[in-house]
XYZ file of N, CA and C in Angstrom:
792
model
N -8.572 -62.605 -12.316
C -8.737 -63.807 -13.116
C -9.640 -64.780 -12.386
N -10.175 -65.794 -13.193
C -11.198 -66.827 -12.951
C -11.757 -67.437 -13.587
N -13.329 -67.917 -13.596
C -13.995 -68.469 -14.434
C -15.180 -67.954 -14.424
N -15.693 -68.274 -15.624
C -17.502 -68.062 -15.475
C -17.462 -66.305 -15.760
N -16.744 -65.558 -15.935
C -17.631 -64.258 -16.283
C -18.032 -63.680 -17.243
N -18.759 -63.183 -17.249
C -19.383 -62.673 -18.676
C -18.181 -61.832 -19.950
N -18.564 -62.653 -20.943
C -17.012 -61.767 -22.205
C -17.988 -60.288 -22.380
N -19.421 -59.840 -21.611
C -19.883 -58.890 -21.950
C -19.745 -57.763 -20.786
N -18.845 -56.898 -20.565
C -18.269 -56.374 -19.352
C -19.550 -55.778 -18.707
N -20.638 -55.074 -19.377
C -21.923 -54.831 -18.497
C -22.631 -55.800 -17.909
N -21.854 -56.985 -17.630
C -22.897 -58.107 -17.046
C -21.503 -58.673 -16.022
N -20.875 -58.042 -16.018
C -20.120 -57.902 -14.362
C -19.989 -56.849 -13.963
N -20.634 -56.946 -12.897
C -20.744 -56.111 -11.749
C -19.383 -56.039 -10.856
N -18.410 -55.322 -10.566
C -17.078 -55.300 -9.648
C -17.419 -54.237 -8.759
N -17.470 -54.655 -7.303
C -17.438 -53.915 -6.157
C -15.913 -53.659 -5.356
N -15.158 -52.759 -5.506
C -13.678 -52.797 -4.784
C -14.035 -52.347 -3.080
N -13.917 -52.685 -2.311
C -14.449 -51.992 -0.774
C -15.801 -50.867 -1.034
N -16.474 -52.196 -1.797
C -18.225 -51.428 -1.426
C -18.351 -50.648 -2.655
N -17.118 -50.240 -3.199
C -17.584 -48.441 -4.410
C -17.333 -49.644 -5.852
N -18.278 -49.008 -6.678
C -18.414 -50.083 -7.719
C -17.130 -49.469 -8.855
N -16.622 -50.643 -9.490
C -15.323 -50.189 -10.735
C -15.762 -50.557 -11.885
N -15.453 -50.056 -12.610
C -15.760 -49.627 -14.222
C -14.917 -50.659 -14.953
N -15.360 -52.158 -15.399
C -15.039 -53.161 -16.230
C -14.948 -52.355 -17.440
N -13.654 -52.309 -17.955
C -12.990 -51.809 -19.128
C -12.707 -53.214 -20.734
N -12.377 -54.637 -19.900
C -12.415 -55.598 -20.883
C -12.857 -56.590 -20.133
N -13.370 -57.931 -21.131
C -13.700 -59.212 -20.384
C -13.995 -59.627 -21.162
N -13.484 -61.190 -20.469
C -13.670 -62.624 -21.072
C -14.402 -63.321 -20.436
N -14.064 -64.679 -20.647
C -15.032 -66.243 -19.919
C -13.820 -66.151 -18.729
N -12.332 -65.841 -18.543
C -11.593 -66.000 -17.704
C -10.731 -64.926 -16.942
N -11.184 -63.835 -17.282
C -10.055 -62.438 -16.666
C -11.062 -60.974 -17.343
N -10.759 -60.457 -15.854
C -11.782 -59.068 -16.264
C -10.534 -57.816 -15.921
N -11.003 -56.787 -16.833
C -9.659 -55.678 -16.819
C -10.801 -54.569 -16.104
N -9.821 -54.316 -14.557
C -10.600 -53.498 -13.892
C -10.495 -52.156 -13.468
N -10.934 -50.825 -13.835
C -10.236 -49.776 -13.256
C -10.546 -49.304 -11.845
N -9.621 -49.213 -10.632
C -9.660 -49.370 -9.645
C -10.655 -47.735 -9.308
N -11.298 -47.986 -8.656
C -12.212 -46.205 -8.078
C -11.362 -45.627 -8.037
N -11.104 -44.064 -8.253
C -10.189 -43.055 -7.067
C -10.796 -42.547 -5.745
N -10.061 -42.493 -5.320
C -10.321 -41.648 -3.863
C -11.467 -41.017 -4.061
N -11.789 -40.102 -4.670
C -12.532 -39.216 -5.022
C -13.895 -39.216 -5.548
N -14.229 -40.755 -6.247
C -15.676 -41.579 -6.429
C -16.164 -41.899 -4.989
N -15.398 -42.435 -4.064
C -15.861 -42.817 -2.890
C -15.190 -42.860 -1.833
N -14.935 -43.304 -0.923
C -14.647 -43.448 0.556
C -14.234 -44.871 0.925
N -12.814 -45.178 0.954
C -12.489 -46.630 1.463
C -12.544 -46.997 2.704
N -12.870 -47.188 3.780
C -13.238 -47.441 5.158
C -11.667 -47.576 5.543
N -11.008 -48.587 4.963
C -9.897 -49.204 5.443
C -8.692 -49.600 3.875
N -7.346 -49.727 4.001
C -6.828 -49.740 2.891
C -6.728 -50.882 2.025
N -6.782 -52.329 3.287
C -7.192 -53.140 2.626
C -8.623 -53.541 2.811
N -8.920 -53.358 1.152
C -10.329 -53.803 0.686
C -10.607 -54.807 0.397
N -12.352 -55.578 0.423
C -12.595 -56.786 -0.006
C -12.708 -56.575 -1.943
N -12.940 -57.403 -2.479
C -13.245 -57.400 -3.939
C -14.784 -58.247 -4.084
N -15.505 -58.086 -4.475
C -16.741 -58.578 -4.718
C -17.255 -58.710 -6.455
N -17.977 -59.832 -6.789
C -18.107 -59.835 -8.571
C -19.357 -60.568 -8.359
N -20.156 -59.789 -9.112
C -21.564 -60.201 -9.590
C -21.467 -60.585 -10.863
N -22.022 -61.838 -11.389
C -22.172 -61.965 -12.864
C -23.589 -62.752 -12.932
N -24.308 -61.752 -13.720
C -25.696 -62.057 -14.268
C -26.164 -62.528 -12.807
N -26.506 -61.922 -11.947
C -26.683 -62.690 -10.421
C -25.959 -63.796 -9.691
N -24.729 -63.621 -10.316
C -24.005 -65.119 -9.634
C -22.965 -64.337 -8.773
N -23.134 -63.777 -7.075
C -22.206 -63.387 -6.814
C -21.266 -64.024 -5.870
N -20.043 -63.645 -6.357
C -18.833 -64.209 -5.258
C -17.946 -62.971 -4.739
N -17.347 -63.306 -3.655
C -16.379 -62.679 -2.740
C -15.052 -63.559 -3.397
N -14.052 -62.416 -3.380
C -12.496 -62.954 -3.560
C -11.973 -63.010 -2.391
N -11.095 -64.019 -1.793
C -10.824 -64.194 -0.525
C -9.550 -62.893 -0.772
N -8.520 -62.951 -1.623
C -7.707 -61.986 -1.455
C -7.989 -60.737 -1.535
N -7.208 -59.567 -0.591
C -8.123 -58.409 -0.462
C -6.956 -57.705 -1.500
N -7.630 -56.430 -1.859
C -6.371 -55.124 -2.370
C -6.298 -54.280 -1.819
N -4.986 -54.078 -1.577
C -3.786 -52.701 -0.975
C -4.434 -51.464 -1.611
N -4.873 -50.316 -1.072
C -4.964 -49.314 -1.410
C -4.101 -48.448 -1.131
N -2.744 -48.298 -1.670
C -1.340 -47.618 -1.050
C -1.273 -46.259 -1.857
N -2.253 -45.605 -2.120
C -1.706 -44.038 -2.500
C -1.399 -43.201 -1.246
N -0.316 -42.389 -1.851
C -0.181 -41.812 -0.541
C -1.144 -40.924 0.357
N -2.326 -40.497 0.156
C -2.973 -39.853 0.617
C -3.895 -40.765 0.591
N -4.645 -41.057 2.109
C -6.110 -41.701 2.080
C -6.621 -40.732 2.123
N -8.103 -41.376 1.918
C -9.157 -40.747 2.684
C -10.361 -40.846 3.260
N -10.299 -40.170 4.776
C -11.145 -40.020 5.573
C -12.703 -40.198 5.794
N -13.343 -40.094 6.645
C -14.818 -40.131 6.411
C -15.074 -38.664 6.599
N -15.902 -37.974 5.189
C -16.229 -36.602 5.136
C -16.334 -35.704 6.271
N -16.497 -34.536 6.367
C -16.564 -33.878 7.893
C -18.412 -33.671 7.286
N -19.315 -34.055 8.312
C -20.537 -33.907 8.022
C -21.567 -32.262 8.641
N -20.501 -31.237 8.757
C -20.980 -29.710 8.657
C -21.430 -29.960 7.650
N -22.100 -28.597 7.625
C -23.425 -28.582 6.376
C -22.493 -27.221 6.204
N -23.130 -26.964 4.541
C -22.294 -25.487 3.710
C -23.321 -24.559 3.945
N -23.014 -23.314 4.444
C -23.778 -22.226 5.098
C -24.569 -21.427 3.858
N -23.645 -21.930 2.684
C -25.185 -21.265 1.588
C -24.465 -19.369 1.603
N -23.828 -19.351 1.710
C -23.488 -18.152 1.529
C -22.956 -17.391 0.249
N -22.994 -18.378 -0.477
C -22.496 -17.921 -2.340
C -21.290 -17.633 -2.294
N -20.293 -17.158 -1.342
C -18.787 -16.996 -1.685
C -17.840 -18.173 -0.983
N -18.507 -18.420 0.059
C -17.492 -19.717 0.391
C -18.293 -20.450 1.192
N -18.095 -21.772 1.704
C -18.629 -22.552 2.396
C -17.987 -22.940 3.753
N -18.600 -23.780 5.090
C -18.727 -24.259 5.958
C -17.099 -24.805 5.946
N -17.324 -25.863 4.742
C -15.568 -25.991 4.787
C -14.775 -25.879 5.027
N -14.494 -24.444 4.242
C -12.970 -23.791 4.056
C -13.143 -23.010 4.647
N -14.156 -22.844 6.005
C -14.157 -21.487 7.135
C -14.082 -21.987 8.225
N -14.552 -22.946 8.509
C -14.575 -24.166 9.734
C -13.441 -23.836 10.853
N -13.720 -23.471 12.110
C -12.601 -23.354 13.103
C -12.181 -25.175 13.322
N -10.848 -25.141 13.871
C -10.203 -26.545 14.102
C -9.911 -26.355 15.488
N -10.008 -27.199 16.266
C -9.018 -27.383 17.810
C -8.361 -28.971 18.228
N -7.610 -29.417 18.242
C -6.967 -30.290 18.798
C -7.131 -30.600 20.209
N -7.574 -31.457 20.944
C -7.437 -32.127 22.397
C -7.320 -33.571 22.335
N -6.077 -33.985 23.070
C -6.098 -35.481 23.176
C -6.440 -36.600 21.533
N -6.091 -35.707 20.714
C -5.690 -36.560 19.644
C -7.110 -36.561 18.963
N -7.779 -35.765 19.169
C -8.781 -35.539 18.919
C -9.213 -34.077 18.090
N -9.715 -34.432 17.327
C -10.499 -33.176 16.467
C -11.414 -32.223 16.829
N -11.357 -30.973 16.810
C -12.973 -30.363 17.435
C -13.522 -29.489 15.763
N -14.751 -29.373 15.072
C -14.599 -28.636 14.277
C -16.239 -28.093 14.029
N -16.295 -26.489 13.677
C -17.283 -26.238 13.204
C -17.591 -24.398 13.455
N -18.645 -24.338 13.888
C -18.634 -22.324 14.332
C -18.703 -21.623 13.660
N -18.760 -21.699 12.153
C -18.280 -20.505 11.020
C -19.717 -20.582 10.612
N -20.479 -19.292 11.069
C -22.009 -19.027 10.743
C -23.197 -20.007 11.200
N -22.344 -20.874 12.165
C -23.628 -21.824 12.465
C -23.138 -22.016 13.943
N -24.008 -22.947 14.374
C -24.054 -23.148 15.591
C -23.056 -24.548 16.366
N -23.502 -25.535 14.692
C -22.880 -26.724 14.838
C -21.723 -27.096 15.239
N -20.924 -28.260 15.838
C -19.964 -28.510 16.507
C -19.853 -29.584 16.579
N -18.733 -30.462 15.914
C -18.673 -31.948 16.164
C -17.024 -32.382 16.705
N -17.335 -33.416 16.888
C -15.940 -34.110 17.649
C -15.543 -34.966 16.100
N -14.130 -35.157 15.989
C -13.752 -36.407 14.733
C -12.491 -37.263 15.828
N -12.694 -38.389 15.714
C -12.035 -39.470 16.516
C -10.758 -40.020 14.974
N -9.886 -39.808 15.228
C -8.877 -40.444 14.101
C -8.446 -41.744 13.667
N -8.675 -42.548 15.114
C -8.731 -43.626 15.361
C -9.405 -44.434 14.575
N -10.633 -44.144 14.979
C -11.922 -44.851 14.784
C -12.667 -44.273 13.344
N -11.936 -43.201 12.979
C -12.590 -42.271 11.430
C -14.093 -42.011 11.863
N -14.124 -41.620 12.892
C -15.776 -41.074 13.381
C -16.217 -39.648 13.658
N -16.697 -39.680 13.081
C -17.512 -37.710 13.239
C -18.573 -38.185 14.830
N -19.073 -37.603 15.592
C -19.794 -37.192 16.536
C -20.405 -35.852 16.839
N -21.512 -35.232 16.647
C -22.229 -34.208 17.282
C -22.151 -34.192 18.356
N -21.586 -32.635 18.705
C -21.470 -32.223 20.568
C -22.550 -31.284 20.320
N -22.408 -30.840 21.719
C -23.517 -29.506 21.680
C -23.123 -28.368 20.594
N -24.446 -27.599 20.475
C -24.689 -26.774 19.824
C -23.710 -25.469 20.733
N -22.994 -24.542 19.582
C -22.511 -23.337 20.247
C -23.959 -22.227 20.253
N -23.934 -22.054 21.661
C -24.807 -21.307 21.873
C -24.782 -19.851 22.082
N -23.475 -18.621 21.639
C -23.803 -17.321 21.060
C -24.158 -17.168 19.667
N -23.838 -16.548 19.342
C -24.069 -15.529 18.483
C -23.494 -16.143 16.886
N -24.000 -17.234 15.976
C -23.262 -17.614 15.115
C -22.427 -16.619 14.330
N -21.178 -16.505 13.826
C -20.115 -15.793 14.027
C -19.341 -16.347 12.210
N -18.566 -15.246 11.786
C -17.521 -15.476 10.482
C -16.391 -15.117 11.489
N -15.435 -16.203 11.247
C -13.998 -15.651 11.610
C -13.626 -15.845 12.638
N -14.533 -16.382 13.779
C -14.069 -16.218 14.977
C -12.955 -16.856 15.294
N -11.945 -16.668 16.286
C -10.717 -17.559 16.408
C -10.571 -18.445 18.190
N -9.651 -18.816 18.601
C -9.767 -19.641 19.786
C -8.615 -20.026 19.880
N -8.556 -21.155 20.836
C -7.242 -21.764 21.162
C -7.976 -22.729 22.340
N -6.755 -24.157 22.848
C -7.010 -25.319 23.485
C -6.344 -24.848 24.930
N -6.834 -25.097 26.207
C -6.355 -25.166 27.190
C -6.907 -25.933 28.507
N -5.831 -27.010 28.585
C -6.187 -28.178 29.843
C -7.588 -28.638 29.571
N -7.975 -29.175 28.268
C -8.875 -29.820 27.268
C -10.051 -28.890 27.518
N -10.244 -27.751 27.707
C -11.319 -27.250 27.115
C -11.054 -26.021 25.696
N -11.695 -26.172 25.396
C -12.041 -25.143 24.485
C -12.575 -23.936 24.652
N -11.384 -22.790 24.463
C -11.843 -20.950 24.612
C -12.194 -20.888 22.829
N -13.471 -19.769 22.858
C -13.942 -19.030 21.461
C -14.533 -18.176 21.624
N -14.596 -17.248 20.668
C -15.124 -16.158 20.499
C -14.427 -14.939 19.209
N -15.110 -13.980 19.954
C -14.512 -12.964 18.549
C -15.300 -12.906 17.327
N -15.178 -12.108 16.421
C -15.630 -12.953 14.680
C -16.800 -11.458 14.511
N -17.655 -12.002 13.410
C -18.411 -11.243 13.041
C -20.088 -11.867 12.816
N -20.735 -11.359 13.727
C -22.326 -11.833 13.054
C -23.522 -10.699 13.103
N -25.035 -11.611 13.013
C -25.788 -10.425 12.924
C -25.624 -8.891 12.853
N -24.718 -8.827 11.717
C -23.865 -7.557 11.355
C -23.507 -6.780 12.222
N -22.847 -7.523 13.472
C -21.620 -6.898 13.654
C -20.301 -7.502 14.169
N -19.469 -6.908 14.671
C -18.176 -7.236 15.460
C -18.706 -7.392 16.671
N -17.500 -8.994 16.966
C -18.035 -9.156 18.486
C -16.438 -9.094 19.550
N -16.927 -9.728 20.623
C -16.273 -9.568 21.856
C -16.351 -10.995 22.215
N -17.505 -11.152 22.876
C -18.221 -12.231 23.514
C -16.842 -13.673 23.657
N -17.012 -13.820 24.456
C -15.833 -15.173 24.609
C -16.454 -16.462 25.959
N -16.216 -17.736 25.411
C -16.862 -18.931 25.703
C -16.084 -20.310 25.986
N -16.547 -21.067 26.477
C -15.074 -22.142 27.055
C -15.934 -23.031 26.840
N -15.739 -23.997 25.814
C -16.651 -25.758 25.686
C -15.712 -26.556 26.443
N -16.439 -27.138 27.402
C -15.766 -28.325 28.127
C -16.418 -29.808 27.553
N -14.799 -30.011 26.937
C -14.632 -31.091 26.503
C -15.421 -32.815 27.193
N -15.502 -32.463 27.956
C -15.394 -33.658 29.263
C -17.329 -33.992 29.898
N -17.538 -32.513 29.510
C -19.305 -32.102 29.718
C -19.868 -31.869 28.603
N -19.287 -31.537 27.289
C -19.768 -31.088 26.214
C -20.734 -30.585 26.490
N -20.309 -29.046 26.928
C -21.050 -28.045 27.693
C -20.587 -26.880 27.047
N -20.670 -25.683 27.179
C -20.252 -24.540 26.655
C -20.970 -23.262 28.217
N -19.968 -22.182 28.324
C -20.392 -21.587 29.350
C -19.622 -20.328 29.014
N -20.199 -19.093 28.916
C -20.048 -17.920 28.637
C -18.751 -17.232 29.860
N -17.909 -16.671 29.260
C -17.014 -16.107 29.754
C -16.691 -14.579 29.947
N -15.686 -14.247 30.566
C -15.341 -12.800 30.566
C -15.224 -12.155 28.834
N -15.646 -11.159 29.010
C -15.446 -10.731 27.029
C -14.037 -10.314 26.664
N -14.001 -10.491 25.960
C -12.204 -10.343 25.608
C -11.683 -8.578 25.351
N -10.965 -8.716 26.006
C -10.651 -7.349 26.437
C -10.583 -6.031 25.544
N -10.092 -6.568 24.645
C -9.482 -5.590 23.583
C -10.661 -5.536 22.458
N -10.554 -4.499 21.338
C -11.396 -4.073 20.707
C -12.734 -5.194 19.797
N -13.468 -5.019 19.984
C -14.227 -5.754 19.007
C -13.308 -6.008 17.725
N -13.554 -7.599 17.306
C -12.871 -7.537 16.065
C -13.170 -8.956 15.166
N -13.140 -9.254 13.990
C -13.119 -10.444 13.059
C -11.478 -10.922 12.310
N -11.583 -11.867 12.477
C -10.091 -12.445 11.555
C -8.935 -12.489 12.574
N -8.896 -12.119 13.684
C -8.014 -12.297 14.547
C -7.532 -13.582 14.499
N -5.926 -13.448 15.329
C -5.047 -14.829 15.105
C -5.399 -15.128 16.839
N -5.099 -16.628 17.319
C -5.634 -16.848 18.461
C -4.081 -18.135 18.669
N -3.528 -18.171 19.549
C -3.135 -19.841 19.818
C -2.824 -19.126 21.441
N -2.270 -21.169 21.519
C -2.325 -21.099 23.490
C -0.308 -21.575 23.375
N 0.212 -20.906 24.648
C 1.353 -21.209 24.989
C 2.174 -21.419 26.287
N 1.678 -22.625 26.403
C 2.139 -23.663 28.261
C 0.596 -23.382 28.481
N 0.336 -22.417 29.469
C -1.051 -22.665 30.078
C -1.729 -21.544 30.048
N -1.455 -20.603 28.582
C -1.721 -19.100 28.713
C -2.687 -18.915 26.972
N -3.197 -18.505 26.496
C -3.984 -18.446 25.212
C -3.911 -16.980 25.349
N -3.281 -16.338 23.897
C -3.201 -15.570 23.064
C -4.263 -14.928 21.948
N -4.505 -13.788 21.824
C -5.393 -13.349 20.610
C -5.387 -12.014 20.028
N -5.048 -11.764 19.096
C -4.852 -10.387 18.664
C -4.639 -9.837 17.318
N -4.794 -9.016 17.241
C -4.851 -8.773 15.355
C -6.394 -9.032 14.812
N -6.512 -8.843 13.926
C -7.941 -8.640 13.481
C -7.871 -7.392 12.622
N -9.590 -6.851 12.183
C -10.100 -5.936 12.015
C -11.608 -5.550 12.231
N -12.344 -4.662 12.263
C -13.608 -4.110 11.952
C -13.756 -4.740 10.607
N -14.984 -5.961 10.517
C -15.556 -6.066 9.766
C -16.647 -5.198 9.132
N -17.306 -4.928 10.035
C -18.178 -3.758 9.207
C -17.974 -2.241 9.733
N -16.607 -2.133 9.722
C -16.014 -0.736 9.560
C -15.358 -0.849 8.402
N -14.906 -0.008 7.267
C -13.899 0.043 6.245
C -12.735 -0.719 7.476
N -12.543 -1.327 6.805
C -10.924 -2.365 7.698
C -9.477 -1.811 6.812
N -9.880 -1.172 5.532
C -8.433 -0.330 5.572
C -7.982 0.755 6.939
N -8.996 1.305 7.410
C -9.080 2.106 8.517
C -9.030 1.387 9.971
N -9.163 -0.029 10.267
C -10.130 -0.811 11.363
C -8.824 -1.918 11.429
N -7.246 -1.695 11.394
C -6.974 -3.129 11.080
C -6.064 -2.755 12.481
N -5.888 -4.122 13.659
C -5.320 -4.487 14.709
C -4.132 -4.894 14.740
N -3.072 -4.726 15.260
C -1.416 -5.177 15.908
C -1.887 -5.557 17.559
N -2.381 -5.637 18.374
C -2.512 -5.170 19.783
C -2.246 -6.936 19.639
N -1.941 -7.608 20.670
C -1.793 -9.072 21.181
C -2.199 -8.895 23.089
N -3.203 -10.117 23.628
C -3.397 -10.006 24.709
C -3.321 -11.415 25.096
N -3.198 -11.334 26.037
C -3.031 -13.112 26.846
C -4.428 -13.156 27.800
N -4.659 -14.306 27.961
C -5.991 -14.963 28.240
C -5.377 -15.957 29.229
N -5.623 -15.469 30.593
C -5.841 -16.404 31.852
C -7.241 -17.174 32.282
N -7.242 -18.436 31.755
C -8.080 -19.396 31.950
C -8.321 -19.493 33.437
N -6.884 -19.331 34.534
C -7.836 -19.612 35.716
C -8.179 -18.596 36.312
N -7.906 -17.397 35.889
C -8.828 -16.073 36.413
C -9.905 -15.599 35.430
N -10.048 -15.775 34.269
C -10.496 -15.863 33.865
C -10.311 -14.151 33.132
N -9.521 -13.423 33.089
C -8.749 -12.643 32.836
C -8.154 -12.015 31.558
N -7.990 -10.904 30.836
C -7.436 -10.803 29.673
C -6.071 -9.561 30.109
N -4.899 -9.437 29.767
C -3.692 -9.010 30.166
C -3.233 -8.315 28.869
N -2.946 -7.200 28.253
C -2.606 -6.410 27.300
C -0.845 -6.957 27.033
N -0.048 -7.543 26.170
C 1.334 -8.455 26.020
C 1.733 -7.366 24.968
N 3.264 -7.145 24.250
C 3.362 -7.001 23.245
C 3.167 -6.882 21.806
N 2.590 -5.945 20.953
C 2.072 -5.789 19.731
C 2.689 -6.462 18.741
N 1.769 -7.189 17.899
C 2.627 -7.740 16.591
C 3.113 -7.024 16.086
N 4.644 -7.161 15.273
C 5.414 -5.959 14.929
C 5.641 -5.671 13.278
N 4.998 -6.682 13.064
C 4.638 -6.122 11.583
C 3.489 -5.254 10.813
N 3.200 -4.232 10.174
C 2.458 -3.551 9.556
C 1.886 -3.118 10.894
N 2.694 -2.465 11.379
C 2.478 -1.519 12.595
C 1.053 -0.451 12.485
N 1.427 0.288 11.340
C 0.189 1.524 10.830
C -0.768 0.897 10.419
N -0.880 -0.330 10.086
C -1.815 -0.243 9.288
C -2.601 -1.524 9.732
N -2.517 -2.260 10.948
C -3.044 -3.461 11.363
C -3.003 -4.876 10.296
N -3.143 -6.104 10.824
C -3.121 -7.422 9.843
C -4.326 -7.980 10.346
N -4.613 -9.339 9.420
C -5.727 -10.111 9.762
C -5.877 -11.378 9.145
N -5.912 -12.607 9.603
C -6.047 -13.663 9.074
C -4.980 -14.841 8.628
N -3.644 -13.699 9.791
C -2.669 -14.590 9.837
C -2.674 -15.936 10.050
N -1.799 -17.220 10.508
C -1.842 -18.068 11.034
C -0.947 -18.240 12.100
N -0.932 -18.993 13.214
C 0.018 -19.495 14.072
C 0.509 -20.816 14.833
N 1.140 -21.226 14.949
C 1.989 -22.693 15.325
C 2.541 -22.399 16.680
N 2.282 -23.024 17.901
C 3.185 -22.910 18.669
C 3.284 -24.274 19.824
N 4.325 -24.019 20.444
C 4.093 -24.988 21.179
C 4.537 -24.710 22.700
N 4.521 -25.499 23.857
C 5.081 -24.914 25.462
C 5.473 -23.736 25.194
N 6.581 -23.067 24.452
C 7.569 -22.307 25.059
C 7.338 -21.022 23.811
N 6.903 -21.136 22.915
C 7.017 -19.811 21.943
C 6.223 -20.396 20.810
N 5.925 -19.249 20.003
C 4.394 -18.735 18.657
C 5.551 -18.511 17.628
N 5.052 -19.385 16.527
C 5.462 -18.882 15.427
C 4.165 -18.188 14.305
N 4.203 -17.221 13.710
C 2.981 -16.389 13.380
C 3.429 -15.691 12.055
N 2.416 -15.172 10.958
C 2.915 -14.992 10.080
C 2.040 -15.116 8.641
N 2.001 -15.085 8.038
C 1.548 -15.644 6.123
C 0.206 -14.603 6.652
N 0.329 -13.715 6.392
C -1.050 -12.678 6.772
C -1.353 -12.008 5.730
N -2.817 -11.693 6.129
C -3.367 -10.936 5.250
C -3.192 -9.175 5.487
N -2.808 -8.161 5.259
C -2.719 -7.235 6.121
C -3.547 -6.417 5.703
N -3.729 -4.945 6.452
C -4.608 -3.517 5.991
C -3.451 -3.004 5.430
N -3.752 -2.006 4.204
C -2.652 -0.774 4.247
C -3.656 0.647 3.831
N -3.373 1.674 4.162
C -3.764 2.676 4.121
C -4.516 3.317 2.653
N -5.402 4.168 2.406
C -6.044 4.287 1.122
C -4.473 5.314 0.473
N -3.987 6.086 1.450
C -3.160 6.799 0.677
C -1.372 6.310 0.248
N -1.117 5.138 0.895
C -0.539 4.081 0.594
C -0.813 3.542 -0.334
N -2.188 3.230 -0.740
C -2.534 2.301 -1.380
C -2.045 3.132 -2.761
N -2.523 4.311 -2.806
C -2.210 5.507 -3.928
C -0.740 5.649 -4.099
């Protein structure tokens, strides 16, 4: 409510935190406003300023509005989509956690950025410098970052790499012990990182699918053959997920292989 605005709603202009709203009614004294969704734009912060242009007459409202849905949202993740026609950069994107901090990127590209939660800030780190990769998996230990694995320049890899957080550096490592593979599950537990399961991407992977689990010594730099995942024993899994924390892995919601004559 107020004074002075146009009874012709295309001759007010309403800015809610910067993203413009769609004047639905208006008078000389009260304008009916539909608030943006999430999804037109990007609110910086929840409380927003209000801004009104009429016919060039603009004012600021000193009172701000609550943006209380339960879900905000963020400032976009600025990876680029790899153009691949079946899925994108997105929804393939490796994640790592350090110090409250975001790490994200690797899926067919090279790119790699930091996201600050705090501050809602994306940052470019260095470029990953093997082999751009589908699938590859990893895990966090004493803030650097182990990766590797996955699938590129058509084939299955090995290759394994440690980004230090602190140098935003990247430095080639021992290759991971066990079979070449893509889709493998990866997490770290106390001061030890895990990886295993997978398949041969460009082998038939009904034939190519992994159970084997190995542990990854960061300060020897080392890979150690542990207990096999014990589900779909014959026939290997891939693309499970896992949760863990100090003391034990919870693992599981997988994708698995089963056999062609199974399958029959």
């Amino acid at each position: 409510t107020g004074n002075n605005f146009s009874p012709i709603p295309e001759n007010n202009i309403i800015q809610i935190g910067g993203i413009p709203a769609n004047v639905v009614n208006a008078s000389l004294n009260e304008l009916e406003v539909v608030v943006p969704l999430q999804d037109k734009g990007i609110y910086h912060e929840r409380n927003v300023s209000i801004a009104v242009d009429v016919i060039g007459d603009k004012k600021n409202f000193d009172e701000t509005l609550l943006i209380n849905d339960k879900w905000f949202r963020l400032s976009d993740a600025p990876i680029s989509a790899n153009g691949s026609g079946y899925s994108s950069e997105y929804t393939l994107a490796n994640c790592f956690v350090s110090n409250n901090k975001a790490f994200i990127g690797l899926n067919n590209k090279s790119e790699f950025w930091g996201y600050d939660p705090i501050q809602d800030k994306w940052e470019k780190l260095s470029d990953f410098p093997g082999t751009p990769r589908w699938y590859g998996t990893g895990f966090e230990i004493d803030d650097n970052i182990y990766f590797g694995t996955g699938s590129g320049n058509g084939e299955d890899l090995k290759d394994w790499w440690k980004y230090d957080i602190s140098l935003n550096s990247w430095t080639q490592k021992s290759n991971f012990s066990g079979e070449k593979r893509t889709g493998a599950v990866a997490f770290q537990v106390g001061n030890s990182g895990y990886l295993g399961t997978g398949f041969l991407w460009n082998v038939s992977y009904y034939d190519h699918g992994y159970t084997d689990f190995w542990k990854y010594s960061s300060t020897n730099d080392s890979w150690s053959l542990v207990t096999n995942y014990p589900m779909f024993e014959n026939f290997g899994m891939w693309w499970g997920i896992a949760l863990a924390n100090n003391t034990e892995a919870c693992m599981g919601l997988v994708n698995f292989t089963i056999s062609r004559d199974y399958e029959k």
